[in-house]
Short mmCIF file of C-alpha atoms in Angstrom, two decimals:
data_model
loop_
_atom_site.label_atom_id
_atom_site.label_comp_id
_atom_site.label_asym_id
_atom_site.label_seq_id
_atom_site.Cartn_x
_atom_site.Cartn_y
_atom_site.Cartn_z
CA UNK F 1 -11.69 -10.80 -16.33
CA UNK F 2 -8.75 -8.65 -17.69
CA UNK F 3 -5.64 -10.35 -17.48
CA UNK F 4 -2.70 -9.74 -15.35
CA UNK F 5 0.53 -7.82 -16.24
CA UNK F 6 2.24 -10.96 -15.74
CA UNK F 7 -0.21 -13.29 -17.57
CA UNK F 8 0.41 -11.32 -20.68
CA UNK F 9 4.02 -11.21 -20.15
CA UNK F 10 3.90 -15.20 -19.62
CA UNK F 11 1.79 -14.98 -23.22
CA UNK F 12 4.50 -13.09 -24.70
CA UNK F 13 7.02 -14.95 -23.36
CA UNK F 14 5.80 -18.22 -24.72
CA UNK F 15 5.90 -16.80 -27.82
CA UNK F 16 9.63 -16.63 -28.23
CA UNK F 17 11.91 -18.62 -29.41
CA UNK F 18 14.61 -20.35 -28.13
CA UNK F 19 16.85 -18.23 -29.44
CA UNK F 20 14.99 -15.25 -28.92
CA UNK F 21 14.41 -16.03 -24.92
CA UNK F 22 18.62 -16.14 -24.82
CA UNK F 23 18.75 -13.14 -26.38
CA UNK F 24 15.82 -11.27 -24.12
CA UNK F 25 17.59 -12.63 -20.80
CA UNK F 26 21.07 -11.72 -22.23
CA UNK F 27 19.88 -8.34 -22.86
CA UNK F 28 18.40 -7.98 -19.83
CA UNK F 29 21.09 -8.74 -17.66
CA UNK F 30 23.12 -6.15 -19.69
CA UNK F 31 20.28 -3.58 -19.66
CA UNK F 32 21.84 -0.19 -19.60
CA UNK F 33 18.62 1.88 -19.28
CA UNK F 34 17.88 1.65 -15.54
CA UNK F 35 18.39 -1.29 -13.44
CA UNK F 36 19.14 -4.75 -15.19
CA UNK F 37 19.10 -8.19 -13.00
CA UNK F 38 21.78 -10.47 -11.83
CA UNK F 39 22.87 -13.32 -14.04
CA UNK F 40 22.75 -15.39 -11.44
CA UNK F 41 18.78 -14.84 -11.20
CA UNK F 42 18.51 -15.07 -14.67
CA UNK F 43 19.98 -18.76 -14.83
CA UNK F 44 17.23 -19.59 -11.99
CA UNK F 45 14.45 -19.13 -14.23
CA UNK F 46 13.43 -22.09 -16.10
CA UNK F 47 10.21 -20.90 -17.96
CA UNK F 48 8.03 -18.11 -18.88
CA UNK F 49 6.20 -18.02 -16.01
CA UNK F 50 8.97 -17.75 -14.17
CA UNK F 51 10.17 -14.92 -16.51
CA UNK F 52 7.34 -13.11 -16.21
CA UNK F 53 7.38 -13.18 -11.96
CA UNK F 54 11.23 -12.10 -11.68
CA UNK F 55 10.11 -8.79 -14.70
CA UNK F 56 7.39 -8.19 -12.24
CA UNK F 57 9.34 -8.74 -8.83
CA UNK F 58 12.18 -6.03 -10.29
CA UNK F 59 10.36 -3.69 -12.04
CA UNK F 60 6.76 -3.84 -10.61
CA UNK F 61 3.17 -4.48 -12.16
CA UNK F 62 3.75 -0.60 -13.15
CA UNK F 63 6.90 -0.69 -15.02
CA UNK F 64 7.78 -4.69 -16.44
CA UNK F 65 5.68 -4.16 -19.46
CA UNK F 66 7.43 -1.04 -20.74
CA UNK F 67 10.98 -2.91 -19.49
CA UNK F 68 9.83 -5.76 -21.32
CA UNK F 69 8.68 -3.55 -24.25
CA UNK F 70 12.23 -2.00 -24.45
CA UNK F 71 13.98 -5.40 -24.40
CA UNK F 72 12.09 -7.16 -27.10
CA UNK F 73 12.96 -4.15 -29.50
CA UNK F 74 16.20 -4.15 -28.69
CA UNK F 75 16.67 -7.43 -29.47
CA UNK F 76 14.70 -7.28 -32.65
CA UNK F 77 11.59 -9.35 -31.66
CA UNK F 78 9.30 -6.23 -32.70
CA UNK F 79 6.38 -8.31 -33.56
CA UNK F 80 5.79 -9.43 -29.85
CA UNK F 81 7.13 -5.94 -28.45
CA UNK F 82 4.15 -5.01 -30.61
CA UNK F 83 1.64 -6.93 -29.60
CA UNK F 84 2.73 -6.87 -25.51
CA UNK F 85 2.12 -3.04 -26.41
CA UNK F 86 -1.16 -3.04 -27.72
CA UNK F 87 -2.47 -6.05 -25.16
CA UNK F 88 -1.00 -4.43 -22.14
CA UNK F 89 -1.26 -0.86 -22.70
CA UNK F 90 0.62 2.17 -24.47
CA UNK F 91 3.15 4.23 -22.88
CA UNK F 92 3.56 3.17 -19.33
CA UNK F 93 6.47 4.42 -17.34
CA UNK F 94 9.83 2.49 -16.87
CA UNK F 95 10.45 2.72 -13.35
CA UNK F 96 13.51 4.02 -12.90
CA UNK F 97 16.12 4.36 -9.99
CA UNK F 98 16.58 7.90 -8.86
CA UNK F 99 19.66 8.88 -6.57
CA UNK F 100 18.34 10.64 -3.55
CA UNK F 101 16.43 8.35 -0.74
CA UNK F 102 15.98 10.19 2.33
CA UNK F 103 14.32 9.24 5.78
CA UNK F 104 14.06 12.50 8.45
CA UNK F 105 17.30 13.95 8.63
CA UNK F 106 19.15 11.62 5.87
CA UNK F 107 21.53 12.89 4.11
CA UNK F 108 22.64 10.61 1.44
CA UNK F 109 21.12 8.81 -1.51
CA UNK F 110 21.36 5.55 -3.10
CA UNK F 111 20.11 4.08 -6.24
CA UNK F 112 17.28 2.35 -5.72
CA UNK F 113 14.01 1.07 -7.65
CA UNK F 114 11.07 2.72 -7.40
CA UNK F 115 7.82 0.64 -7.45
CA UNK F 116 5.53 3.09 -9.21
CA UNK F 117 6.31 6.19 -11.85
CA UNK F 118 5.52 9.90 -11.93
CA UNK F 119 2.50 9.30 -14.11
CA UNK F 120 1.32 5.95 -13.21
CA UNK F 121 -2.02 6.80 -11.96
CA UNK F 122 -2.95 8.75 -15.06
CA UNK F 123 -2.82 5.71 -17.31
CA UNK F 124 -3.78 2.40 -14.52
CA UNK F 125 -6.91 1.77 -12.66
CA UNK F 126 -7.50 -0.65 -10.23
CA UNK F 127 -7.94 -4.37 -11.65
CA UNK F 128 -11.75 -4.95 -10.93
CA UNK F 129 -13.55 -8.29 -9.52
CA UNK F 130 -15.60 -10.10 -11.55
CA UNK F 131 -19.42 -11.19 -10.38
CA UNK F 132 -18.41 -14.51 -11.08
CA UNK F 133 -15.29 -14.49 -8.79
CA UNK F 134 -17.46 -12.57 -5.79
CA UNK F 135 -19.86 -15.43 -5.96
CA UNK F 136 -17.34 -18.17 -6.06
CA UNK F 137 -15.84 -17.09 -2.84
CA UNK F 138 -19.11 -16.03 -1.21
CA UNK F 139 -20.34 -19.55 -1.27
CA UNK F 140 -17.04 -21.19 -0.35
CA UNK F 141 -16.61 -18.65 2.65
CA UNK F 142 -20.10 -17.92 3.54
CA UNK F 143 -19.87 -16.71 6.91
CA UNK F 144 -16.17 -16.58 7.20
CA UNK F 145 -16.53 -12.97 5.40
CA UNK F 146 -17.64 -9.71 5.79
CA UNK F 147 -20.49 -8.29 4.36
CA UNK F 148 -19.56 -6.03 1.59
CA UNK F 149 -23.03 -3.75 0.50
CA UNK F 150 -24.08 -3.17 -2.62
CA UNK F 151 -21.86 -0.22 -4.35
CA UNK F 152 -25.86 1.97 -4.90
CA UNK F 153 -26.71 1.94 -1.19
CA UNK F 154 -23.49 2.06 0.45
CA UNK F 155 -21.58 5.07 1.72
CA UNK F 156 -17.35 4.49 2.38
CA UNK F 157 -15.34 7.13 4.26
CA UNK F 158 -11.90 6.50 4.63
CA UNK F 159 -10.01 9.42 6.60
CA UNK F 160 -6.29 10.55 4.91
CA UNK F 161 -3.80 12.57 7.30
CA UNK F 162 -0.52 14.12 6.02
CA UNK F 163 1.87 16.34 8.04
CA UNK F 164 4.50 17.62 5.71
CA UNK F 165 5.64 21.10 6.69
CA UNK F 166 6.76 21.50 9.82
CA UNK F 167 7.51 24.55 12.13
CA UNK F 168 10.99 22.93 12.20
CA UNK F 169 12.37 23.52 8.69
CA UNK F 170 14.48 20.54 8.88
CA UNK F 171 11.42 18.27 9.22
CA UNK F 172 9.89 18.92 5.92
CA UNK F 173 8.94 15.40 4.29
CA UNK F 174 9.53 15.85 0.78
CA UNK F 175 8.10 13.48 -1.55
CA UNK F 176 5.32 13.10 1.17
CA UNK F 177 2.93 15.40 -1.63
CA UNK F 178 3.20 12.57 -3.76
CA UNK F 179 2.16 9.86 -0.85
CA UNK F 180 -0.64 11.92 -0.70
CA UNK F 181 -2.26 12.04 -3.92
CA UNK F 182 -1.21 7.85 -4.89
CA UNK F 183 -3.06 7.09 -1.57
CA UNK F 184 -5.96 9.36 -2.10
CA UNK F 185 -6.09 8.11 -5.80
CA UNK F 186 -6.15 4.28 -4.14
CA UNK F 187 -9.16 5.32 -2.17
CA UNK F 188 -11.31 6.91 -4.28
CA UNK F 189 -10.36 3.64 -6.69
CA UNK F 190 -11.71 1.61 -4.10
CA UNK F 191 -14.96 3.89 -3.85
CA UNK F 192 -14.11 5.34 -0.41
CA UNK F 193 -14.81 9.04 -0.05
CA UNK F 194 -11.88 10.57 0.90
CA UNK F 195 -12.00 12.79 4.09
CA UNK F 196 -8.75 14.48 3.66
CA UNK F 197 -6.41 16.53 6.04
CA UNK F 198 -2.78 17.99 6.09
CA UNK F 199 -0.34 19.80 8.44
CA UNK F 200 -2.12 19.02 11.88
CA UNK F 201 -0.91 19.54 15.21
CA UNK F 202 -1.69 16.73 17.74
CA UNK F 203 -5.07 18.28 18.62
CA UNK F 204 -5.67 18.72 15.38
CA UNK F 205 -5.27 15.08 14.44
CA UNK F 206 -7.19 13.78 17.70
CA UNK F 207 -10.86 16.20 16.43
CA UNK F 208 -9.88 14.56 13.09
CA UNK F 209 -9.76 11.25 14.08
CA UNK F 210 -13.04 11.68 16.81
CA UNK F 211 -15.14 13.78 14.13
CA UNK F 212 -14.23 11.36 11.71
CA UNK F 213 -15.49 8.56 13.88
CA UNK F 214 -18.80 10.09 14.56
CA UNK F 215 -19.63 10.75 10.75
CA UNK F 216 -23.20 9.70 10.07
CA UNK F 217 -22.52 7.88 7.18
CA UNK F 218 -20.15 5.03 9.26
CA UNK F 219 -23.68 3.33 9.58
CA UNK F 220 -24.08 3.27 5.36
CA UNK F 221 -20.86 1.85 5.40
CA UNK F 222 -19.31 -1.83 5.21
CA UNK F 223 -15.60 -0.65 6.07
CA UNK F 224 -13.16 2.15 6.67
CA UNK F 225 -9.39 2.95 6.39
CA UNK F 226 -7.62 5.27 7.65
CA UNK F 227 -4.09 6.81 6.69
CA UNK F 228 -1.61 9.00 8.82
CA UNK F 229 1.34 9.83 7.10
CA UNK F 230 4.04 12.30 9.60
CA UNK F 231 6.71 11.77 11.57
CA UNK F 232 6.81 10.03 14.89
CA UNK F 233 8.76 8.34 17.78
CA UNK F 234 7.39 5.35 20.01
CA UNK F 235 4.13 5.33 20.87
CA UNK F 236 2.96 8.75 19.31
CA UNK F 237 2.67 10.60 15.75
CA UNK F 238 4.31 13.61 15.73
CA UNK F 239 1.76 17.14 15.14
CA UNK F 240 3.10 20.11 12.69
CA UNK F 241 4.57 22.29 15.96
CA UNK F 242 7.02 19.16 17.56
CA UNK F 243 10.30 20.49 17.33
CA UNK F 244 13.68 19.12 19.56
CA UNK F 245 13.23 22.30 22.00
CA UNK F 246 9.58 21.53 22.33
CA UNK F 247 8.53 17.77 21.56
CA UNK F 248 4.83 18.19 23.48
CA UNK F 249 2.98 18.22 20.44
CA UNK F 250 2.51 14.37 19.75
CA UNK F 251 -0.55 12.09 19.16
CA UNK F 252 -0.89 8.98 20.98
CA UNK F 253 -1.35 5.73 18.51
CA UNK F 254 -4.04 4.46 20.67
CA UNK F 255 -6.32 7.30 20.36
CA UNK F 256 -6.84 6.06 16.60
CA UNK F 257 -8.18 2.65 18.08
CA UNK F 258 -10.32 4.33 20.68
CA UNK F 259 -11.79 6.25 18.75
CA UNK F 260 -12.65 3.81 16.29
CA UNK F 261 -14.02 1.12 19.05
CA UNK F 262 -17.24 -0.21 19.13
CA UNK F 263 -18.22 1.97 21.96
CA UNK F 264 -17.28 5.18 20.29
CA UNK F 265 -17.93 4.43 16.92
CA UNK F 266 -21.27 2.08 16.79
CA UNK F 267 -21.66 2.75 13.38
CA UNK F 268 -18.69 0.63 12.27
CA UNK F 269 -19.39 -2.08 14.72
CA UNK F 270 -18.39 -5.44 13.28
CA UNK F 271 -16.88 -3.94 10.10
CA UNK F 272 -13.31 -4.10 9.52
CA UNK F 273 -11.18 -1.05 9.96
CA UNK F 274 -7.96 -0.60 8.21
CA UNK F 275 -5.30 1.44 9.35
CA UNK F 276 -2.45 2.35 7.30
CA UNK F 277 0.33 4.63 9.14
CA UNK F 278 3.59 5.67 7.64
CA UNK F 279 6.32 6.85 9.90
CA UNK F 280 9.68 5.35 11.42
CA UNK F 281 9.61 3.61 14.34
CA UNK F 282 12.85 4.34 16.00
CA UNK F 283 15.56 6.07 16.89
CA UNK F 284 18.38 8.29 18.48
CA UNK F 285 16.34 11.22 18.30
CA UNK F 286 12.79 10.57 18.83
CA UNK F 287 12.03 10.65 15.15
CA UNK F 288 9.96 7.34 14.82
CA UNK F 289 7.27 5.44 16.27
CA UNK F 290 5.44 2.14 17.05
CA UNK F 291 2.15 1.12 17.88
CA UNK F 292 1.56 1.25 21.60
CA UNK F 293 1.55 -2.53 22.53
CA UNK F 294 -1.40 -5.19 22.75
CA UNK F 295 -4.84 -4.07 23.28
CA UNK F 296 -6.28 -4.44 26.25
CA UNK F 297 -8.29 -7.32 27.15
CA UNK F 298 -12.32 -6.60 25.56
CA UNK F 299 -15.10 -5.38 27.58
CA UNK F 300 -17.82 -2.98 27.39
CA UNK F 301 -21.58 -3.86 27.13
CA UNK F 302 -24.10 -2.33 24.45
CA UNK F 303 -27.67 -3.68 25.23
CA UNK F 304 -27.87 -6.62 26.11
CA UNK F 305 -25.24 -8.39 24.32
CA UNK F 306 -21.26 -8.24 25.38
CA UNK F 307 -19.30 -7.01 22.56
CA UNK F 308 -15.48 -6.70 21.83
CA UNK F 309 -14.35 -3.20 22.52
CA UNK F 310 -11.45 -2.86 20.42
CA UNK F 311 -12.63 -5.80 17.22
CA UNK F 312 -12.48 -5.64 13.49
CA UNK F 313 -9.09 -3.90 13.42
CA UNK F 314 -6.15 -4.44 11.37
CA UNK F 315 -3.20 -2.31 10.69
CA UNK F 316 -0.01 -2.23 8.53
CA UNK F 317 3.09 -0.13 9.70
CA UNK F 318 5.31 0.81 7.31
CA UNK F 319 8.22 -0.35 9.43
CA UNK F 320 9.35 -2.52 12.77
CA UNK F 321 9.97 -1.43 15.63
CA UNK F 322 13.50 0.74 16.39
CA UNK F 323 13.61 0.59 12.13
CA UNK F 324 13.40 3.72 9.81
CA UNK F 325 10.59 4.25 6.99
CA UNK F 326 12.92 5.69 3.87
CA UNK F 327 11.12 8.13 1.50
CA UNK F 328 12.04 9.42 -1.89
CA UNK F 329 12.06 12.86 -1.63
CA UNK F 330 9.76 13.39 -4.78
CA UNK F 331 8.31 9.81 -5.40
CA UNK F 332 7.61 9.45 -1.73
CA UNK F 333 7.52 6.53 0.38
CA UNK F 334 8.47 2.74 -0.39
CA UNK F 335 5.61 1.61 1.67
CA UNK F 336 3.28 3.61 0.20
CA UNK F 337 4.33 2.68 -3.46
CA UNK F 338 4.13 -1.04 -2.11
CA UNK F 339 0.73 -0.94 -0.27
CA UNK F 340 -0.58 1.68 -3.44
CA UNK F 341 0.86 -1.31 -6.27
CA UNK F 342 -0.42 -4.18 -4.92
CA UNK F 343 -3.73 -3.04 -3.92
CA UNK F 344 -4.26 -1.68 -7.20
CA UNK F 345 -3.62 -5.07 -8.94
CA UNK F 346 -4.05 -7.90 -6.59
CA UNK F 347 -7.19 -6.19 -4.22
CA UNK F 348 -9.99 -8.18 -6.77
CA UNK F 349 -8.82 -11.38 -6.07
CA UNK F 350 -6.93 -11.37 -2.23
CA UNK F 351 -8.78 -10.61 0.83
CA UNK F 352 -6.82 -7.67 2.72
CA UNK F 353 -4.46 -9.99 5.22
CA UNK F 354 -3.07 -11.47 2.51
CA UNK F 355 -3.04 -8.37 0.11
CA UNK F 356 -0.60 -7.17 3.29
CA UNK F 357 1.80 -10.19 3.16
CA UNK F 358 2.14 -9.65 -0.56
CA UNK F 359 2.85 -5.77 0.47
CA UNK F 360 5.71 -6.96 3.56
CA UNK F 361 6.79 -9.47 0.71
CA UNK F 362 8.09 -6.59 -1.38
CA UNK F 363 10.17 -5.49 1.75
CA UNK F 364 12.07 -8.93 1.52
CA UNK F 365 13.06 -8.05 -1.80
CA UNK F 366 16.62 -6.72 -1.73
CA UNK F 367 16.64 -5.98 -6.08
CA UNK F 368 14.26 -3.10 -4.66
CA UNK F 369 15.41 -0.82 -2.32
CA UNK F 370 19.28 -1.66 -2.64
CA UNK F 371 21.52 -1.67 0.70
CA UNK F 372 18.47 0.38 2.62
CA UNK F 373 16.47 -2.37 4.97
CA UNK F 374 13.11 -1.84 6.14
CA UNK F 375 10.55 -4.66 7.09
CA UNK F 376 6.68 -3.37 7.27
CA UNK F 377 4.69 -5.51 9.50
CA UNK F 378 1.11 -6.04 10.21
CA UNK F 379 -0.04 -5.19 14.33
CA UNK F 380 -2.76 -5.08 16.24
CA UNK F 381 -5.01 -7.57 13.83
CA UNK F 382 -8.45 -8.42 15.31
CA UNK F 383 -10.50 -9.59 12.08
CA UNK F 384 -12.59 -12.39 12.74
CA UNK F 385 -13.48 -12.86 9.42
CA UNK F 386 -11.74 -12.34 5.58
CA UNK F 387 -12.49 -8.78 4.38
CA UNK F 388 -12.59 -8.61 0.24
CA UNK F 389 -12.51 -5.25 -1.61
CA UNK F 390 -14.11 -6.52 -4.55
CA UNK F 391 -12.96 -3.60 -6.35
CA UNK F 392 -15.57 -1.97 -9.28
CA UNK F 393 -18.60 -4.24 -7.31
#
């Protein structure tokens, strides 16, 4: 299995000396080029290995190699600048803090760091699972996880919404173009075909959602997700035409769940379902949302067995209630860089509940997104079981 960003920076770090590690963390505290860290984190870490998780907390599994990189030359250890080069990769992007942050109607900026580069994608893939590793857990877990088919006879939709132009000018989510194609590059990474949409009213998005749930191929399937990326308020995504003199056109969270429910989507019955939604959740001016409360308690009948209406779900919000969602208005969204980064290099060895706490993890972080706060937070979980990616299998 190909090794982590951090196991080779642990590798490389072992490799100095002494008096080489004083000089990286010296350096790196006074690193001019971007964002340095605190002394008073550096003088918590008492190994390589703890090195190696504070480069990859700050700068990301994206951009501590080439920060790395650019401290080990600087301090003249070219030999293992070098070799972290050639072992790691060529040429990946420093992430680097950009000056204009921006939720709906923000606006000022703050430095902050982003989590993944312009070019990222063109250069990463996601880290596959091994056989070996797939087998391991299948016979610890056995029936604890989902069935995952085989990648030949298997057929995995995953439905991608974003509303970025608006009728009201002032809407317009910049940066939300780049959400777009990070999240469909995710999917497609994760061998979902990609059924993709963009500037839909709230009737638009409700025949997306209900076609989508009635696609044939659901029953080829092992698992969906699906992404909605606009504007919103409480209990409701905002459509394309919503506007302060006319806020009708809004789609109702739950309609994403009932829709995908066993009784109006059989063909995804007792597969997990993963929704991903990016939007605020509050505020003065209705321009956030939330999810709309607990489900209701299961029922419905199908045969002659009683099945869970509303099972197998589990979503991620990019923020807590009455919070805001900040987005960079040409790198896009924090929680998309977060949930886009760790999937990509933790998805072949986590199962997905886990892959999120790593993802609200990042939002605990305060090296990342400066003074702004935002918390995303898991809802409306109903998996029974463990669902693995397996990435590449």
């Amino acid at each position: 299995m190909a090794k982590s960003t951090k196991e080779h920076l642990e590798d490389t770090f072992n490799d100095l000396g002494t008096e080489e590690l004083k000089r990286f963390k010296n350096k790196l505290c006074d690193r001019k080029k971007g964002a340095g860290i605190r002394k008073a984190q550096i003088e918590k870490v008492a190994d390589a290995i703890d090195l190696a998780d504070l480069m990859v907390r700050t700068f990301t599994s994206t951009g501590a190699v080439p920060a790395a990189i650019e401290i080990l030359e600087a301090v003249g250890c070219n030999e293992q600048a070098a070799e972290l080069k050639e072992n790691a990769g060529h040429g990946l992007p420093v992430a680097q803090p950009h000056q204009d942050v921006v939720d709906y109607g923000a606006g000022q900026g703050q430095k902050v760091e982003l989590t993944l580069s312009d070019d990222w994608h063109k250069q990463l893939h996601v880290v596959l699972c091994s056989q070996q590793f797939k087998d391991k857990i299948i016979r610890q877990n056995g029936q604890e996880i989902y069935e995952v088919k085989e990648k030949k006879v298997r057929k995995r939709l995953a439905l991608l919404i974003n509303n970025i132009d608006f009728d009201e000018k002032a809407m317009t989510r910049r940066g939300a173009d780049t959400d777009e194609k990070n999240m469909e590059w995710l999917l497609k990474e994760l061998d979902y075909q990609v059924v993709k949409h963009k500037n839909l009213s709230a009737k638009e998005m409700e025949k997306a959602v209900k076609d989508f749930a009635r696609r044939e191929e659901h029953a080829q399937s092992d698992s969906t997700f699906v992404v909605i990326m606009s504007h919103g308020k409480r209990d409701a995504i905002l459509g394309v035409h919503y506007s302060t003199s006319d806020p009708s056109d809004t789609f109702l969270v739950d309609n994403i769940y009932r829709s995908l429910n066993t009784e109006n989507c059989p063909g995804l019955r007792d597969k997990p379902k993963v929704i991903l939604i990016q939007a605020c959740r509050g505020g003065e001016s209705g321009r956030m949302w939330a999810s709309d409360g607990e489900p209701e308690e299961p029922e419905g009948i199908e045969g002659d067995d009683f099945v869970h209406k509303e099972k197998d779900f589990i979503s991620l919000m990019s923020c807590t209630p009455d919070t805001k969602s900040y987005r960079h208005v040409e790198n896009g969204t924090f929680y998309v860089q977060n949930v886009v980064d760790v999937l990509m290099n933790h998805a072949h060895e986590d199962h997905i509940e886990e892959l999120f706490r790593k993802v609200i993890r990042r939002f605990d972080s305060t090296d990342m997104m400066g003074s702004y706060r935002q918390m995303a937070c898991k809802d409306r979980a109903s998996l029974p079981k463990l669902f693995y990616l397996f990435p590449g299998l």
